[in-house]
Short mmCIF file of C-alpha atoms in Angstrom, two decimals:
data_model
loop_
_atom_site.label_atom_id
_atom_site.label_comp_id
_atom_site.label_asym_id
_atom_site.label_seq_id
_atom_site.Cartn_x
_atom_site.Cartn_y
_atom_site.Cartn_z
CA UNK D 1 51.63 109.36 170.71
CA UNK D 2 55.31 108.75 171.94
CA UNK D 3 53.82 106.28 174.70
CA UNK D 4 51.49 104.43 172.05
CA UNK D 5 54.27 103.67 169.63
CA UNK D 6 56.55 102.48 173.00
CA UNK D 7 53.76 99.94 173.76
CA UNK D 8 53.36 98.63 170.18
CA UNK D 9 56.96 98.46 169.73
CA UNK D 10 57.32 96.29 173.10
CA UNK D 11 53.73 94.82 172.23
CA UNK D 12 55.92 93.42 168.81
CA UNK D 13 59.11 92.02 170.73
CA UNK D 14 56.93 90.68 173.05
CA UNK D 15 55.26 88.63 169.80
CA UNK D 16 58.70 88.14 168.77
CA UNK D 17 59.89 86.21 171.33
CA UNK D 18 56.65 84.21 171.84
CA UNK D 19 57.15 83.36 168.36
CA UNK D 20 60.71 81.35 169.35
CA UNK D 21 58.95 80.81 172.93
CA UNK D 22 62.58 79.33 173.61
CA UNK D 23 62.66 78.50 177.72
CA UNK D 24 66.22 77.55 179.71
CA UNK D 25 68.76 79.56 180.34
CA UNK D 26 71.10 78.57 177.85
CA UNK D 27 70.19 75.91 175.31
CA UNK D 28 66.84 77.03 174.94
CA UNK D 29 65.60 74.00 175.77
CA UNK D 30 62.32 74.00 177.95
CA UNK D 31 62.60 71.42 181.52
CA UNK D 32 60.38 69.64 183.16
CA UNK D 33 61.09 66.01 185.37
CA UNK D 34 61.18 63.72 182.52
CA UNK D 35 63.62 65.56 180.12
CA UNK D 36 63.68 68.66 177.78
CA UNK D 37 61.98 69.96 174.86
CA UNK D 38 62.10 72.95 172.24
CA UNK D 39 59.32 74.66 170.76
CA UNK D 40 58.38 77.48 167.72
CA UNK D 41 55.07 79.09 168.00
CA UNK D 42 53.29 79.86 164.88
CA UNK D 43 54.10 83.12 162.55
CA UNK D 44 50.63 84.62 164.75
CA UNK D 45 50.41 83.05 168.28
CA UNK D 46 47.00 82.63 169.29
CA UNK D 47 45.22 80.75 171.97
CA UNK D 48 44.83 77.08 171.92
CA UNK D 49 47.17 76.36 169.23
CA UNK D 50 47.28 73.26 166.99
CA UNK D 51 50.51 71.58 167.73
CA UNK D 52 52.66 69.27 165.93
CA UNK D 53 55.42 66.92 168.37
CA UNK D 54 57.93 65.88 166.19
CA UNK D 55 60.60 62.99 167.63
CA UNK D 56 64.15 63.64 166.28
CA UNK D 57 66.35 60.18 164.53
CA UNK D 58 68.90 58.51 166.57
CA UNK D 59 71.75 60.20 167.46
CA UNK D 60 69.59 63.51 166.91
CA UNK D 61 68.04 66.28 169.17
CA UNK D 62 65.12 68.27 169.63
CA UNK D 63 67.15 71.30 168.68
CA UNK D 64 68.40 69.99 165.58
CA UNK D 65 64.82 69.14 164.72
CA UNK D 66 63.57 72.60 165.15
CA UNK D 67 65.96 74.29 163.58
CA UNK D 68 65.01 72.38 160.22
CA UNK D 69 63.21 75.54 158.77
CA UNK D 70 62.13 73.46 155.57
CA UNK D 71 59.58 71.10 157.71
CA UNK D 72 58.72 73.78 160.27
CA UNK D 73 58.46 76.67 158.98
CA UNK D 74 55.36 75.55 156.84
CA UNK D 75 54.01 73.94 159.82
CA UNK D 76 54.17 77.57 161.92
CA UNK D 77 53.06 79.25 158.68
CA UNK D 78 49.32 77.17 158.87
CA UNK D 79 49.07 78.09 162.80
CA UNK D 80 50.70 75.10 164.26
CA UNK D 81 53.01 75.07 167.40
CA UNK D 82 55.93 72.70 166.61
CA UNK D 83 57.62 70.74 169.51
CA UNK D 84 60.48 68.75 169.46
CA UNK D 85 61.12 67.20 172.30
CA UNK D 86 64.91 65.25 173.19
CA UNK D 87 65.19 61.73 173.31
CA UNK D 88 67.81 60.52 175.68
CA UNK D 89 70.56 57.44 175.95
CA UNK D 90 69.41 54.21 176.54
CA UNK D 91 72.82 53.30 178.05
CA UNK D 92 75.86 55.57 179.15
CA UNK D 93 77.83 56.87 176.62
CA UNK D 94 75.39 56.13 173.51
CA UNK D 95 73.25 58.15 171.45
CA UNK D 96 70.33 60.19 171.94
CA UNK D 97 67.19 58.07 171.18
CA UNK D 98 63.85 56.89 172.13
CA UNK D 99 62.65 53.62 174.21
CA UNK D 100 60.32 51.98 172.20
CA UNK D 101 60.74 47.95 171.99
CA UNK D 102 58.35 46.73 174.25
CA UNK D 103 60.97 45.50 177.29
CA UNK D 104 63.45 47.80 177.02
CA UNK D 105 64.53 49.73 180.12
CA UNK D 106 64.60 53.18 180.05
CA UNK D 107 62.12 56.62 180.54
CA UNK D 108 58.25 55.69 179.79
CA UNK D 109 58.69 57.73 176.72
CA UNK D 110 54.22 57.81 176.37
CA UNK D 111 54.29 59.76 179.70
CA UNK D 112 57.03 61.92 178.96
CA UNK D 113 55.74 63.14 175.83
CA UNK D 114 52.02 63.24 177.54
CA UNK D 115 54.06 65.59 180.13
CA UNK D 116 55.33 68.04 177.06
CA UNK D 117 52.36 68.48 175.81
CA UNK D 118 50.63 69.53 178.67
CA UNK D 119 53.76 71.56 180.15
CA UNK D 120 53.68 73.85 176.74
CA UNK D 121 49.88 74.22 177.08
CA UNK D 122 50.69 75.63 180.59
CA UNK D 123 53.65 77.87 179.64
CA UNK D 124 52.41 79.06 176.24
CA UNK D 125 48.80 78.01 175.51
CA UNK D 126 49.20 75.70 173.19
CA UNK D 127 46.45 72.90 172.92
CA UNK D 128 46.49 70.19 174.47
CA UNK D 129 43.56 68.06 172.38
CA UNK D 130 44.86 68.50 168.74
CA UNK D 131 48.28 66.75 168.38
CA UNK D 132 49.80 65.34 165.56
CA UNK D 133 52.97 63.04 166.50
CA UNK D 134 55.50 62.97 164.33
CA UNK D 135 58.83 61.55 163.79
CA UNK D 136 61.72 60.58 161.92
CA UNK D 137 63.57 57.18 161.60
CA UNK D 138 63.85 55.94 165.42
CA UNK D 139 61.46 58.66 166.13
CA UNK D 140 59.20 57.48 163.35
CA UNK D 141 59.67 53.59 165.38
CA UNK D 142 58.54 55.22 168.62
CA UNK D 143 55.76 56.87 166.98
CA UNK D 144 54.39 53.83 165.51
CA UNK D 145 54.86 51.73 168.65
CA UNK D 146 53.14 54.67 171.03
CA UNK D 147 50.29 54.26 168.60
CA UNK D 148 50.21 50.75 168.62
CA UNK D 149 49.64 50.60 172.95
CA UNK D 150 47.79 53.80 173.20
CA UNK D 151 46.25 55.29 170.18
CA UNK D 152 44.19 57.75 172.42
CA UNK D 153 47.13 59.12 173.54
CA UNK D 154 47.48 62.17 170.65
CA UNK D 155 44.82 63.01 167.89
CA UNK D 156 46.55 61.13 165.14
CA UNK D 157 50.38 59.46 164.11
CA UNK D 158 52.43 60.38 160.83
CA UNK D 159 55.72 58.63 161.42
CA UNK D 160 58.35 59.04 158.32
CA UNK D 161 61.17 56.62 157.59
CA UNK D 162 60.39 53.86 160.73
CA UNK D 163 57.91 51.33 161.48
CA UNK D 164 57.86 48.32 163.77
CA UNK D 165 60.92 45.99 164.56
CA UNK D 166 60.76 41.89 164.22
CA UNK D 167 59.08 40.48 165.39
CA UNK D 168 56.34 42.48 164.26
CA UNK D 169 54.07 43.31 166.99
CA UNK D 170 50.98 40.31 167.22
CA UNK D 171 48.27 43.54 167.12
CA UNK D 172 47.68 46.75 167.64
CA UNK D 173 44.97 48.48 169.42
CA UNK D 174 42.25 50.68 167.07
CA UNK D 175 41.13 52.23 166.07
CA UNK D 176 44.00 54.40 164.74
CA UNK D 177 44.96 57.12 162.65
CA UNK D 178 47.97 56.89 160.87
CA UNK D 179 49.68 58.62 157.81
CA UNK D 180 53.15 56.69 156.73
CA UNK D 181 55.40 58.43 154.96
CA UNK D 182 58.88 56.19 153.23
CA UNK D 183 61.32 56.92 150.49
CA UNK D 184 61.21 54.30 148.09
CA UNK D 185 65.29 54.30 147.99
CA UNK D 186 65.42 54.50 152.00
CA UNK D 187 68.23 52.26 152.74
CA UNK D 188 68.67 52.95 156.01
CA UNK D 189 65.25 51.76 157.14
CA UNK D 190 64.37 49.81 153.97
CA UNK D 191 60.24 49.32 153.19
CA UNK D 192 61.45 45.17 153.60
CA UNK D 193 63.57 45.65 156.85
CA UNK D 194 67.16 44.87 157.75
CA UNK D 195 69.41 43.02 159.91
CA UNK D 196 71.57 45.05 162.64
CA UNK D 197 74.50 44.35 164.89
CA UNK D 198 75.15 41.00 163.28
CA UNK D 199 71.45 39.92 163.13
CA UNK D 200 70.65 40.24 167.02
CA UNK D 201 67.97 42.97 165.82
CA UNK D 202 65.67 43.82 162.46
CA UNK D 203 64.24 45.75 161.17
CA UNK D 204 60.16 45.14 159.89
CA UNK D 205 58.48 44.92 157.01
CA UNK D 206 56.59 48.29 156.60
CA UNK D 207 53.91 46.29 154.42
CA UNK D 208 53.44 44.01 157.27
CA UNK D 209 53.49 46.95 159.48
CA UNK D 210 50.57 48.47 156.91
CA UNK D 211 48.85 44.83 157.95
CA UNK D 212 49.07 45.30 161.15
CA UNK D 213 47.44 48.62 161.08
CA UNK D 214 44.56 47.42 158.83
CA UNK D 215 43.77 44.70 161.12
CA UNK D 216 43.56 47.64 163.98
CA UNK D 217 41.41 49.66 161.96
CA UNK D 218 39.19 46.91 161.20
CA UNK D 219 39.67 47.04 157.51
CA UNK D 220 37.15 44.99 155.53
CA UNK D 221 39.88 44.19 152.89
CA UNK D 222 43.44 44.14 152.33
CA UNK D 223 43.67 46.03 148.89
CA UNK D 224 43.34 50.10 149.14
CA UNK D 225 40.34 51.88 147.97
CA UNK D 226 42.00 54.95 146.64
CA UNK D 227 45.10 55.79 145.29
CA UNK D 228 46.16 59.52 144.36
CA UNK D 229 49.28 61.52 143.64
CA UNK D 230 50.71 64.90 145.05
CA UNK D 231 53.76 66.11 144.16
CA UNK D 232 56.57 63.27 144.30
CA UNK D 233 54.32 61.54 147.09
CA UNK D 234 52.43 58.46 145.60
CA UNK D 235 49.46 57.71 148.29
CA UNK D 236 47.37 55.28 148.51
CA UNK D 237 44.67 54.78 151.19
CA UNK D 238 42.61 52.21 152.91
CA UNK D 239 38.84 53.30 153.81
CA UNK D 240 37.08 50.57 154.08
CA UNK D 241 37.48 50.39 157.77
CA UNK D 242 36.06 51.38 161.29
CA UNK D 243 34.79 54.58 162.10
CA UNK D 244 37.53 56.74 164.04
CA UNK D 245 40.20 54.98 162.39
CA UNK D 246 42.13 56.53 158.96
CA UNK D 247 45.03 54.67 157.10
CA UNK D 248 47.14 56.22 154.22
CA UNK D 249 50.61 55.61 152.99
CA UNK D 250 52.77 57.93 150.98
CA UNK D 251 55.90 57.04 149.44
CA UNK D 252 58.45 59.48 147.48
CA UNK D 253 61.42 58.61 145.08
CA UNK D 254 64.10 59.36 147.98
CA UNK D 255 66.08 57.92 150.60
CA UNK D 256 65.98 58.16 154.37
CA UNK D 257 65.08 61.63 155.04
CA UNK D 258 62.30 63.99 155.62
CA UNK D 259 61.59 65.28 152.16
CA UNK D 260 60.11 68.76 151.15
CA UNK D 261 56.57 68.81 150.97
CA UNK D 262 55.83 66.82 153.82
CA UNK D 263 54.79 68.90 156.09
CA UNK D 264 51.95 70.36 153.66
CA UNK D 265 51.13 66.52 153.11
CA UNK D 266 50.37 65.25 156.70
CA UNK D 267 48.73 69.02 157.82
CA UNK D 268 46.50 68.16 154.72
CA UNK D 269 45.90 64.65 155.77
CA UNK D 270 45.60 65.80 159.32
CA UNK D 271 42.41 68.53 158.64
CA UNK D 272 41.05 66.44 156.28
CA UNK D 273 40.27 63.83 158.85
CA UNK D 274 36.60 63.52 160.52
#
């Protein structure tokens, strides 16, 4: 009896620390060639787990992201992995981000995160076929632009807070599918766009972004056909288009953040797709 209860009590912290899964010898951080990334299994590990990548702002990390229990905690509590993997500085000296304006210089960020995915499938058995990428402002940019060159890449796209830069890209490939997520106060990404660093960048127009899509998708007409409500999110989505393809938009009366409630949003979008 002694021996049983050893085993299930080393059985349990076993569990435990597959639940954190945290790899690296002091950050936590897991390696491989192209950069680092963190990872929380869900509340019961299991084999071939759902996963959810989710790309930090600018200036941000992949620990930071993780560690915000109010979006992943209800992702781990519906079986989901969650990874956040670490952007890195486009120049010396600057801020953590991602390269995703077609022509800049810097990591192929598509192949890196193709590389996380499959390195946490090896270490911990997460899946490897049902991925939701995610992101937040700059992450939110690179997740839209990744989706834009190679919607294959992951299972579907829900960027929050960050769309395409001006000029807008001339098309995207399809079919795609794509959940946006915006605070209707966001002025730090506003839905119309800005002007940076003395106008040498801008932001887009997440409407023209939504156009962009539609053509993609192969949408037989520019006006949605349904709109809905959940929570704070107002939604509205476009269905008129190609098979394999899914467009919605949900905005909420915030600013530039992640809000509460998201995460039960896009894993609701997310199963509820064919």
């Amino acid at each position: 009896m002694r021996a049983t209860c050893a085993g299930a009590a080393l059985a349990l912290t076993v569990m435990a620390g597959m639940a954190q899964a945290s790899c690296g010898p002091e950050s936590g951080a897991c390696e491989i060639q192209s950069g680092t990334y963190h990872i929380k299994l869900p509340e019961t590990p299991g084999d071939d787990m759902p996963v959810v990548v989710f790309l930090h702002g600018f200036g941000g990390s992949g620990q930071a992201a993780i560690s915000r229990d109010i979006m992943v905690e209800p992702l781990r509590a519906r079986g989901y992995a969650v990874i956040a993997p670490n952007g890195v500085p486009r120049a010396e000296g600057r801020p953590a981000s991602w390269t995703f304006y077609p022509g800049w210089p810097g990591r192929d960020e598509t192949a890196f995160l193709k590389d996380v995915v499959a390195d946490a499938a090896d270490r911990f058995g997460t899946s490897a076929d049902t991925v939701l990428l995610s992101g937040f402002s700059a992450g939110g940019f690179m997740v839209n632009y990744l989706a834009c060159d190679a919607p294959d890449t992951f299972s579907a796209y829900a960027p929050v807070s960050g769309g395409f830069w001006r000029p807008h890209p001339v098309e995207c490939n399809g079919p795609v599918r794509l959940l946006h997520t915006h605070g209707w106060a966001d002025g730090t990404v506003p839905l119309e766009g800005r002007k940076l660093a003395g106008g040498r960048f801008q932001q887009g127009d997440i409407f023209a972004g939504l156009e962009i899509w539609r053509a993609a998708n192969e949408c037989s007409d520019e006006k949605p056909t349904g709109f809905g409500k959940t929570g704070n999110f107002m939604r509205r989505v476009w269905g008129n288009c190609a098979d394999g393809g899914a467009l919605e938009m949900a905005l909420f009366p915030g600013g530039h953040t992640v809000p509460e409630g998201w995460a039960d949003l896009a894993l609701d979008w997310f199963e509820g797709l064919n």
